[in-house]
C-alpha positions as a printed NumPy array, in Angstrom:
array([[ -74.581,  117.356,  -73.502],
       [ -73.853,  117.32 ,  -77.184],
       [ -70.203,  116.288,  -77.743],
       [ -68.243,  118.015,  -80.479],
       [ -64.56 ,  117.492,  -81.239],
       [ -62.197,  120.083,  -79.824],
       [ -60.769,  120.53 ,  -83.312],
       [ -64.021,  122.195,  -84.429],
       [ -64.034,  125.91 ,  -83.505],
       [ -66.953,  128.107,  -84.521],
       [ -67.959,  131.624,  -83.49 ],
       [ -71.239,  131.469,  -81.528],
       [ -70.779,  134.296,  -79.015],
       [ -74.125,  135.813,  -80.025],
       [ -75.903,  132.531,  -79.392],
       [ -74.171,  132.191,  -76.032],
       [ -75.531,  135.555,  -74.922],
       [ -79.037,  134.689,  -76.068],
       [ -79.169,  131.224,  -74.511],
       [ -77.08 ,  131.473,  -71.338],
       [ -79.983,  130.105,  -69.298],
       [ -80.465,  127.072,  -71.486],
       [ -80.713,  123.689,  -69.811],
       [ -78.089,  122.352,  -72.211],
       [ -76.091,  125.553,  -72.653],
       [ -72.94 ,  123.895,  -71.357],
       [ -72.668,  122.288,  -74.779],
       [ -71.994,  125.715,  -76.291],
       [ -68.743,  125.954,  -74.389],
       [ -67.462,  123.008,  -76.399],
       [ -67.682,  124.942,  -79.615],
       [ -66.959,  128.523,  -78.525],
       [ -65.018,  130.494,  -81.153],
       [ -61.297,  131.004,  -81.205],
       [ -60.914,  132.673,  -84.584],
       [ -63.103,  134.896,  -86.741],
       [ -66.37 ,  133.68 ,  -88.246],
       [ -65.057,  134.402,  -91.746],
       [ -62.598,  131.579,  -91.257],
       [ -65.48 ,  129.156,  -91.68 ],
       [ -65.736,  130.071,  -95.368],
       [ -62.098,  129.297,  -96.095],
       [ -61.197,  125.729,  -97.036],
       [ -59.789,  123.724,  -94.149],
       [ -59.66 ,  120.121,  -95.374],
       [ -57.715,  118.796,  -92.368],
       [ -60.322,  120.103,  -89.889],
       [ -63.29 ,  118.841,  -91.89 ],
       [ -61.734,  115.441,  -92.253],
       [ -60.989,  115.349,  -88.538],
       [ -64.583,  115.781,  -87.308],
       [ -65.44 ,  112.918,  -85.008],
       [ -68.681,  113.899,  -83.282],
       [ -70.679,  111.563,  -81.093],
       [ -73.837,  113.399,  -82.183],
       [ -75.382,  112.071,  -85.382],
       [ -75.607,  114.472,  -88.291],
       [ -78.796,  116.547,  -88.639],
       [ -81.449,  115.157,  -90.891],
       [ -81.133,  118.116,  -93.237],
       [ -77.347,  117.788,  -93.584],
       [ -76.26 ,  117.269,  -97.189],
       [ -75.009,  113.717,  -97.582],
       [ -71.732,  113.253,  -99.526],
       [ -71.957,  111.56 , -102.914],
       [ -70.804,  107.963, -102.819],
       [ -67.534,  107.228, -104.598],
       [ -67.921,  105.819, -108.095],
       [ -71.546,  106.815, -108.522],
       [ -72.671,  108.513, -111.715],
       [ -72.92 ,  112.292, -111.308],
       [ -76.264,  113.903, -111.843],
       [ -76.696,  115.904, -115.058],
       [ -75.953,  118.725, -115.194],
       [ -73.253,  118.437, -112.508],
       [ -73.372,  121.073, -109.777],
       [ -70.224,  122.897, -108.832],
       [ -68.532,  121.299, -105.821],
       [ -69.509,  122.804, -102.467],
       [ -66.807,  124.542, -100.479],
       [ -65.215,  122.256,  -97.881],
       [ -66.624,  124.405,  -95.06 ],
       [ -70.239,  124.108,  -96.245],
       [ -70.749,  120.633,  -94.786],
       [ -69.359,  121.834,  -91.476],
       [ -71.588,  124.904,  -91.485],
       [ -74.643,  122.803,  -92.237],
       [ -73.856,  120.349,  -89.48 ],
       [ -73.224,  123.082,  -86.92 ],
       [ -76.458,  124.783,  -87.947],
       [ -78.252,  121.536,  -87.142],
       [ -76.613,  121.316,  -83.735],
       [ -77.487,  124.923,  -82.923],
       [ -81.067,  124.247,  -84.024],
       [ -81.216,  121.244,  -81.684],
       [ -79.881,  123.28 ,  -78.792],
       [ -82.41 ,  126.029,  -79.465],
       [ -85.222,  123.484,  -79.45 ],
       [ -84.01 ,  121.947,  -76.192],
       [ -83.698,  125.416,  -74.699],
       [ -87.316,  126.238,  -75.522],
       [ -88.62 ,  122.908,  -74.252],
       [ -86.67 ,  122.986,  -70.988],
       [ -87.768,  126.57 ,  -70.325],
       [ -91.394,  125.547,  -70.781],
       [ -90.856,  122.688,  -68.385],
       [ -89.192,  124.945,  -65.823],
       [ -92.227,  127.233,  -65.811],
       [ -94.422,  124.387,  -64.526],
       [ -95.   ,  124.533,  -60.782],
       [ -97.3  ,  121.541,  -60.229],
       [ -96.362,  117.882,  -60.588],
       [ -99.225,  116.913,  -62.92 ],
       [ -98.566,  119.935,  -65.117],
       [ -94.875,  119.03 ,  -65.4  ],
       [ -95.708,  115.426,  -66.333],
       [ -98.024,  116.606,  -69.101],
       [ -95.332,  118.94 ,  -70.432],
       [ -92.808,  116.092,  -70.365],
       [ -95.106,  113.94 ,  -72.49 ],
       [ -95.83 ,  116.685,  -75.031],
       [ -92.188,  117.71 ,  -75.465],
       [ -90.924,  114.14 ,  -75.652],
       [ -93.551,  113.222,  -78.237],
       [ -92.369,  116.112,  -80.412],
       [ -88.733,  115.022,  -80.081],
       [ -89.271,  111.352,  -80.947],
       [ -92.025,  111.896,  -83.512],
       [ -94.809,  110.099,  -81.642],
       [ -98.436,  111.06 ,  -81.163],
       [ -99.3  ,  109.372,  -77.873],
       [ -97.591,  108.373,  -74.673],
       [ -97.846,  107.826,  -70.954],
       [ -95.742,  108.554,  -67.911],
       [ -95.839,  106.415,  -64.766],
       [ -94.712,  108.163,  -61.598],
       [ -93.692,  105.474,  -59.128],
       [ -90.847,  106.644,  -56.858],
       [ -88.495,  103.826,  -55.972],
       [ -88.42 ,  104.806,  -52.296],
       [ -92.069,  103.795,  -51.992],
       [ -93.156,  107.116,  -50.485],
       [ -95.35 ,  108.108,  -53.424],
       [ -97.286,  109.733,  -54.835],
       [ -97.984,  107.126,  -57.525],
       [ -99.825,  108.245,  -60.635],
       [-100.174,  107.494,  -64.345],
       [-100.835,  110.257,  -66.879],
       [-101.488,  109.766,  -70.577],
       [-101.083,  111.873,  -73.706],
       [-103.726,  111.093,  -76.32 ],
       [-104.939,  108.258,  -74.111],
       [-108.219,  108.325,  -72.22 ],
       [-108.529,  107.002,  -68.692],
       [-110.101,  103.827,  -70.089],
       [-107.146,  103.377,  -72.47 ],
       [-104.713,  103.582,  -69.563],
       [-106.84 ,  101.021,  -67.766],
       [-106.535,   98.627,  -70.712],
       [-102.738,   99.039,  -70.749],
       [-102.581,   98.336,  -67.024],
       [-104.17 ,   94.936,  -67.634],
       [-101.059,   93.838,  -69.547],
       [ -98.555,   91.948,  -67.367],
       [ -96.   ,   94.441,  -66.145],
       [ -93.023,   92.395,  -67.329],
       [ -94.408,   92.475,  -70.89 ],
       [ -94.332,   96.28 ,  -71.086],
       [ -91.168,   98.239,  -71.816],
       [ -91.824,  100.809,  -69.103],
       [ -92.776,   98.009,  -66.707],
       [ -89.368,   96.386,  -67.15 ],
       [ -87.763,   99.754,  -66.439],
       [ -89.813,  100.25 ,  -63.273],
       [ -88.931,   96.768,  -62.072],
       [ -85.239,   97.445,  -62.614],
       [ -84.76 ,   94.625,  -65.106],
       [ -81.517,   94.645,  -67.16 ],
       [ -81.481,   96.606,  -70.401],
       [ -83.7  ,   99.492,  -69.351],
       [ -81.039,  101.937,  -68.156],
       [ -80.621,  103.565,  -71.6  ],
       [ -84.195,  103.112,  -72.777],
       [ -86.099,  100.321,  -74.499],
       [ -87.236,  100.539,  -78.123],
       [ -89.875,   98.202,  -79.56 ],
       [ -89.943,   99.153,  -83.258],
       [ -92.571,   96.605,  -84.327],
       [ -94.601,   94.99 ,  -81.581],
       [ -96.511,   92.63 ,  -83.841],
       [ -93.33 ,   91.339,  -85.496],
       [ -91.676,   90.721,  -82.153],
       [ -91.323,   87.09 ,  -81.224],
       [ -92.749,   86.059,  -77.902],
       [ -94.986,   89.108,  -77.508],
       [ -97.425,   88.596,  -74.659],
       [-100.888,   87.765,  -76.073],
       [-102.576,   90.302,  -73.82 ],
       [-100.117,   92.969,  -74.927],
       [-100.831,   92.13 ,  -78.574],
       [-104.574,   92.367,  -77.928],
       [-104.366,   95.731,  -76.154],
       [-101.994,   97.219,  -78.745],
       [-104.347,   96.194,  -81.562],
       [-107.347,   97.565,  -79.706],
       [-105.719,  100.947,  -78.99 ],
       [-104.009,  101.136,  -82.379],
       [-100.325,  101.428,  -81.549],
       [ -97.607,   99.314,  -83.14 ],
       [ -94.337,  100.497,  -81.578],
       [ -93.048,  102.146,  -78.425],
       [ -90.007,  103.834,  -76.961],
       [ -89.512,  104.041,  -73.178],
       [ -87.004,  105.842,  -70.968],
       [ -86.395,  105.81 ,  -67.202],
       [ -86.903,  108.938,  -65.084],
       [ -83.81 ,  108.961,  -62.896],
       [ -82.283,  112.213,  -61.573],
       [ -78.543,  112.486,  -62.093],
       [ -78.254,  114.093,  -58.643],
       [ -79.164,  110.726,  -57.135],
       [ -75.502,  109.677,  -57.386],
       [ -75.219,  106.109,  -58.591],
       [ -78.679,  105.558,  -60.119],
       [ -80.595,  102.552,  -58.879],
       [ -84.159,  101.372,  -58.565],
       [ -84.535,  103.25 ,  -55.269],
       [ -83.598,  106.523,  -56.989],
       [ -85.88 ,  106.056,  -59.989],
       [ -88.939,  108.307,  -60.088],
       [ -90.755,  106.355,  -62.788],
       [ -90.726,  105.785,  -66.524],
       [ -92.073,  107.468,  -69.628],
       [ -93.097,  105.767,  -72.881],
       [ -94.23 ,  107.095,  -76.256],
       [ -96.412,  105.081,  -78.622],
       [ -96.292,  105.028,  -82.437],
       [ -99.301,  104.325,  -84.623],
       [ -97.117,  102.485,  -87.154],
       [ -93.914,  100.431,  -86.799],
       [ -91.18 ,  102.965,  -86.092],
       [ -88.421,  103.89 ,  -83.708],
       [ -86.496,  107.09 ,  -82.997],
       [ -83.237,  107.479,  -84.895],
       [ -79.987,  107.947,  -83.04 ],
       [ -80.245,  111.711,  -83.252],
       [ -83.75 ,  111.742,  -81.739],
       [ -82.661,  109.387,  -78.962],
       [ -79.801,  111.68 ,  -78.079],
       [ -82.018,  114.776,  -77.879],
       [ -84.843,  113.145,  -75.943],
       [ -82.297,  111.596,  -73.579],
       [ -80.917,  115.048,  -72.758],
       [ -84.405,  116.393,  -72.225],
       [ -85.575,  113.507,  -70.026],
       [ -82.49 ,  113.781,  -67.804],
       [ -83.243,  117.454,  -67.248],
       [ -86.945,  116.695,  -66.71 ],
       [ -86.114,  114.074,  -64.069],
       [ -84.244,  116.697,  -62.021],
       [ -87.189,  119.085,  -62.244],
       [ -89.676,  116.363,  -61.352],
       [ -87.592,  115.363,  -58.33 ],
       [ -87.853,  118.917,  -56.979],
       [ -91.594,  119.08 ,  -57.593],
       [ -92.05 ,  115.661,  -56.019],
       [ -90.316,  116.767,  -52.843],
       [ -92.47 ,  119.897,  -52.744],
       [ -95.611,  117.821,  -53.271],
       [ -94.677,  115.519,  -50.415],
       [ -94.03 ,  118.475,  -48.116],
       [ -97.368,  120.025,  -48.979],
       [ -99.19 ,  116.754,  -48.396],
       [ -97.462,  116.228,  -45.059],
       [ -98.295,  119.739,  -43.867],
       [-101.91 ,  119.436,  -44.98 ],
       [-102.244,  116.092,  -43.195],
       [-100.72 ,  117.484,  -40.025],
       [-103.025,  120.508,  -40.065],
       [-106.101,  118.399,  -40.75 ],
       [-105.258,  115.989,  -37.932],
       [-105.062,  118.893,  -35.482],
       [-108.498,  120.188,  -36.51 ],
       [-111.868,  118.614,  -35.698],
       [-112.458,  115.366,  -37.559],
       [-116.179,  116.195,  -37.66 ],
       [-118.425,  118.932,  -36.331],
       [-120.814,  118.206,  -33.46 ],
       [-124.553,  117.864,  -33.941],
       [-126.379,  120.328,  -31.725],
       [-130.127,  120.936,  -31.79 ],
       [-131.075,  124.348,  -33.127],
       [-128.007,  124.986,  -35.319],
       [-126.345,  123.641,  -38.461],
       [-122.574,  123.806,  -38.774],
       [-120.195,  123.702,  -41.751],
       [-116.469,  124.378,  -42.053],
       [-114.06 ,  124.859,  -44.935],
       [-110.285,  124.71 ,  -44.569],
       [-107.525,  125.415,  -47.113],
       [-103.921,  124.859,  -46.029],
       [-101.061,  126.855,  -47.575],
       [ -98.074,  125.059,  -49.154],
       [ -95.827,  125.604,  -46.118],
       [ -98.528,  124.879,  -43.566],
       [-100.055,  127.641,  -41.494],
       [-101.485,  128.277,  -38.091],
       [-105.175,  128.905,  -38.881],
       [-107.693,  126.841,  -36.971],
       [-111.373,  126.48 ,  -36.134],
       [-113.28 ,  124.62 ,  -33.473],
       [-116.816,  123.797,  -32.384],
       [-117.384,  121.872,  -29.166],
       [-120.468,  121.062,  -27.107],
       [-120.581,  122.759,  -23.69 ],
       [-122.754,  122.235,  -20.605],
       [-126.365,  123.431,  -20.62 ],
       [-126.801,  122.583,  -24.337],
       [-124.456,  125.396,  -25.299],
       [-121.848,  125.405,  -28.043],
       [-118.331,  126.859,  -28.13 ],
       [-117.239,  128.384,  -31.455],
       [-113.704,  129.507,  -32.253],
       [-111.522,  130.574,  -35.15 ],
       [-107.975,  131.865,  -34.92 ],
       [-104.582,  132.205,  -36.497],
       [-101.031,  131.87 ,  -35.172],
       [ -98.271,  133.937,  -36.734],
       [ -95.698,  132.165,  -38.876],
       [ -95.77 ,  129.177,  -41.17 ],
       [ -94.324,  125.713,  -41.339],
       [ -94.234,  122.835,  -38.868],
       [ -93.542,  125.06 ,  -35.837],
       [ -96.601,  127.228,  -36.579],
       [ -98.782,  124.145,  -37.06 ],
       [ -97.567,  122.707,  -33.749],
       [ -98.2  ,  126.013,  -31.96 ],
       [-101.688,  126.118,  -33.444],
       [-102.396,  122.631,  -32.104],
       [-101.259,  123.56 ,  -28.589],
       [-103.261,  126.799,  -28.59 ],
       [-106.437,  125.139,  -29.847],
       [-106.194,  122.357,  -27.265],
       [-105.748,  124.926,  -24.489],
       [-108.702,  126.969,  -25.704],
       [-110.917,  123.873,  -25.555],
       [-109.96 ,  123.355,  -21.911],
       [-110.654,  126.979,  -20.989],
       [-113.958,  126.887,  -22.889],
       [-115.171,  123.879,  -20.885],
       [-114.284,  125.591,  -17.595],
       [-115.52 ,  129.135,  -18.272],
       [-116.988,  129.189,  -21.765],
       [-119.946,  131.363,  -20.774],
       [-117.451,  134.22 ,  -20.323],
       [-115.583,  134.51 ,  -23.66 ],
       [-113.435,  137.376,  -22.354],
       [-112.105,  135.175,  -19.562],
       [-111.393,  132.376,  -22.056],
       [-109.276,  134.636,  -24.266],
       [-107.576,  136.237,  -21.249],
       [-106.427,  132.814,  -20.045],
       [-105.308,  131.942,  -23.57 ],
       [-103.326,  135.174,  -23.824],
       [-101.512,  134.458,  -20.553],
       [-100.647,  130.946,  -21.724],
       [ -99.355,  132.277,  -25.037],
       [ -97.058,  134.809,  -23.363],
       [ -95.638,  132.177,  -21.011],
       [ -95.203,  129.296,  -23.476],
       [ -94.88 ,  131.006,  -26.883],
       [ -93.229,  134.378,  -26.129],
       [ -92.058,  134.84 ,  -29.709],
       [ -95.534,  134.396,  -31.203],
       [ -98.778,  136.276,  -31.367],
       [-102.212,  135.098,  -32.399],
       [-105.613,  136.413,  -33.361],
       [-108.732,  134.666,  -32.133],
       [-112.501,  134.808,  -31.902],
       [-114.402,  132.815,  -29.314],
       [-118.165,  132.688,  -29.058],
       [-120.492,  131.154,  -26.495],
       [-123.502,  130.05 ,  -28.529],
       [-126.95 ,  129.415,  -27.021],
       [-128.926,  127.766,  -29.843],
       [-132.332,  127.994,  -28.109],
       [-132.007,  131.748,  -27.744],
       [-130.253,  132.15 ,  -31.117],
       [-127.588,  134.165,  -29.358],
       [-123.786,  134.236,  -29.52 ],
       [-121.716,  136.054,  -26.897],
       [-118.489,  136.867,  -28.68 ],
       [-115.018,  138.128,  -27.75 ],
       [-112.288,  138.895,  -30.266],
       [-108.551,  139.541,  -30.125],
       [-107.321,  141.343,  -33.231],
       [-109.561,  139.226,  -35.449],
       [-111.803,  140.176,  -38.361],
       [-115.48 ,  140.659,  -37.453],
       [-118.043,  137.919,  -38.17 ],
       [-120.546,  138.321,  -40.985],
       [-124.271,  137.938,  -40.313],
       [-126.12 ,  136.678,  -43.404],
       [-129.92 ,  136.553,  -43.643],
       [-132.748,  136.984,  -46.108],
       [-133.242,  140.646,  -45.176],
       [-129.779,  141.696,  -44.032],
       [-126.074,  141.042,  -44.623],
       [-123.829,  142.947,  -42.25 ],
       [-120.595,  142.738,  -40.323],
       [-120.964,  142.39 ,  -36.569],
       [-119.598,  145.368,  -34.684],
       [-116.868,  144.151,  -32.367],
       [-114.597,  146.142,  -30.073],
       [-111.142,  147.062,  -31.344],
       [-108.561,  144.874,  -29.632],
       [-104.955,  143.801,  -30.049],
       [-103.916,  140.255,  -30.963],
       [-102.996,  137.893,  -28.166],
       [ -99.389,  138.229,  -27.031],
       [ -99.003,  141.834,  -28.213],
       [ -99.796,  143.573,  -24.897],
       [ -98.764,  142.888,  -21.31 ],
       [-102.391,  142.24 ,  -20.398],
       [-105.151,  141.657,  -22.925],
       [-108.794,  142.508,  -22.286],
       [-111.686,  143.683,  -24.433],
       [-115.452,  143.755,  -23.884],
       [-117.632,  141.081,  -25.424],
       [-120.58 ,  141.645,  -27.789],
       [-123.843,  139.789,  -28.344],
       [-125.206,  138.592,  -31.67 ],
       [-128.949,  137.968,  -31.857],
       [-129.891,  136.071,  -34.998],
       [-133.24 ,  135.501,  -36.66 ],
       [-134.405,  132.012,  -37.704],
       [-132.638,  130.997,  -40.913],
       [-129.758,  133.457,  -40.494],
       [-126.115,  132.362,  -40.661],
       [-123.127,  133.715,  -38.75 ],
       [-119.926,  133.328,  -40.769],
       [-116.625,  133.22 ,  -38.887],
       [-113.434,  133.297,  -40.979],
       [-109.689,  133.912,  -40.744],
       [-107.705,  136.722,  -42.326],
       [-106.345,  134.386,  -45.004],
       [-109.666,  134.724,  -46.845],
       [-108.988,  138.447,  -47.22 ],
       [-105.253,  138.146,  -47.886],
       [-105.661,  135.673,  -50.755],
       [-107.617,  138.241,  -52.772],
       [-104.419,  140.292,  -53.161],
       [-106.397,  143.49 ,  -52.607],
       [-106.375,  146.116,  -49.871],
       [-108.236,  145.299,  -46.676],
       [-111.145,  147.636,  -47.469],
       [-111.607,  146.169,  -50.946],
       [-111.356,  142.622,  -49.593],
       [-114.072,  143.321,  -47.001],
       [-116.25 ,  144.839,  -49.741],
       [-115.789,  141.76 ,  -51.909],
       [-116.674,  139.458,  -48.998],
       [-119.818,  141.443,  -48.207],
       [-120.896,  141.444,  -51.865],
       [-120.325,  137.688,  -52.162],
       [-122.471,  136.974,  -49.098],
       [-125.194,  139.427,  -50.078],
       [-125.375,  137.953,  -53.577],
       [-125.785,  134.36 ,  -52.411],
       [-128.885,  132.763,  -54.003],
       [-131.794,  132.2  ,  -51.665],
       [-131.591,  128.419,  -52.076],
       [-127.973,  128.338,  -50.825],
       [-128.786,  130.181,  -47.611],
       [-130.599,  127.127,  -46.28 ],
       [-127.364,  125.106,  -46.313],
       [-124.322,  126.497,  -44.427],
       [-121.939,  124.295,  -46.41 ],
       [-123.282,  125.492,  -49.766],
       [-123.17 ,  129.08 ,  -48.523],
       [-119.529,  128.716,  -47.442],
       [-118.622,  127.229,  -50.84 ],
       [-120.358,  130.112,  -52.607],
       [-118.429,  132.656,  -50.566],
       [-115.12 ,  130.911,  -51.334],
       [-115.807,  130.792,  -55.071],
       [-116.973,  134.407,  -55.192],
       [-114.295,  135.985,  -53.02 ],
       [-111.47 ,  133.836,  -54.419],
       [-112.167,  133.193,  -58.125],
       [-109.822,  131.735,  -60.748],
       [-108.29 ,  129.086,  -58.536],
       [-107.409,  131.396,  -55.614],
       [-109.427,  129.064,  -53.38 ],
       [-107.163,  126.104,  -54.218],
       [-105.901,  124.033,  -51.327],
       [-102.271,  124.938,  -52.097],
       [-102.686,  128.723,  -52.067],
       [-100.233,  131.005,  -50.313],
       [-102.428,  131.63 ,  -47.243],
       [-104.432,  129.385,  -44.949],
       [-108.184,  129.943,  -45.164],
       [-110.781,  128.897,  -42.585],
       [-114.56 ,  129.436,  -42.728],
       [-116.965,  128.344,  -40.002],
       [-120.651,  128.813,  -40.83 ],
       [-123.314,  128.611,  -38.091],
       [-126.936,  128.62 ,  -39.278],
       [-129.776,  129.003,  -36.763],
       [-132.875,  126.943,  -37.487]])
């Protein structure tokens, strides 16, 4: 925070109300008003003389005339004693306003890479640099590790990485060498004695002559150490330069706030990665190769991890078992329940897969006995590739979509409740007879939910996306599934970290 002597009292109640959410708003409390604002205009020589601020004066503050110097002609009337104080406080308020805007922009970032880019842009503005880079390298060794540049191409970052780490300012910070706790300034690299030859070569090639680096260490880490450090950030100057004391103070405040925000995003990123890995490990590593059909699957896991799954397993008599489903809930418990349910369905499919109703009935009984607090939707189909036929049973699940050159239609399935909702589940099965070249698309409800529209509108959008697929894409189930995802979920709604799990299983008959 910006430190201001307790003897300085200024009225800033209006600014407090406007900036109460500011990342550095605690500094305002140090100069909240006691008297009236008009008191600033009255001469108070003792208070002016007693200012002892740890924050350097703003650049636009009027400097006092040195004693004994010749006055300029014509001489200006002396400024009131309170004018210097007003000017200095105006500079501090301006700094706080700038920090408020920059920290708010940083807070609005929700992805780690986006936050790192914002950190580089804001820091460059504060220290007066044009380029920079941030190295994310958590000290606990759990990753993720990444390097992002501002005004530096990927090849430029590669050149910098060829410099010995101990010769770089941010490298010394990452290695925990002494002197990097408060930042490292290199005001003139080429005038520095003992500069590593490779560093000199790379700096000349990329055209930077000075740098300023700071560690990224959250204050919430307690006693900061190398294990708590998230990484380091460095800004590069085209000419010999270094930030003045005022700039260092402001960028230091900003970087400390940014480190806290990055620590939260890093933890979220690790959680998402762990949930995605767990979900992927519980799903088929690869789809089977069965004569007469082509298979393709697409899976998007939500940030908290969900219970959507798919499966395709070879069965006796050259048949194929197809399944998609979804378990209620989210998080590790839902992912674990999904894994248990999918494994059980595979066992029932091997024993009685030719009767999909019996498979789902057994699965429903297991769910009620072992997961009484959960319900699930599911589709299971017994596919006979030679006959181009699928015998299908569904439990509260959305109907499959049949896509061909001459028709695109939803398969009529019987209305049924999800598994675990009734004392005894049972619903009749249906048969799908496909023509050569047609594709049956199985999917989970997350595909519809991610659109943010009503169910009827979401179904209409799905049908239009499938019907509008180019003829060339219909020969490849993977390309067709990608087209459906892009069309139904545009503008990034198909991203892997969306709110809902999405599963598509495409089965094309040759």
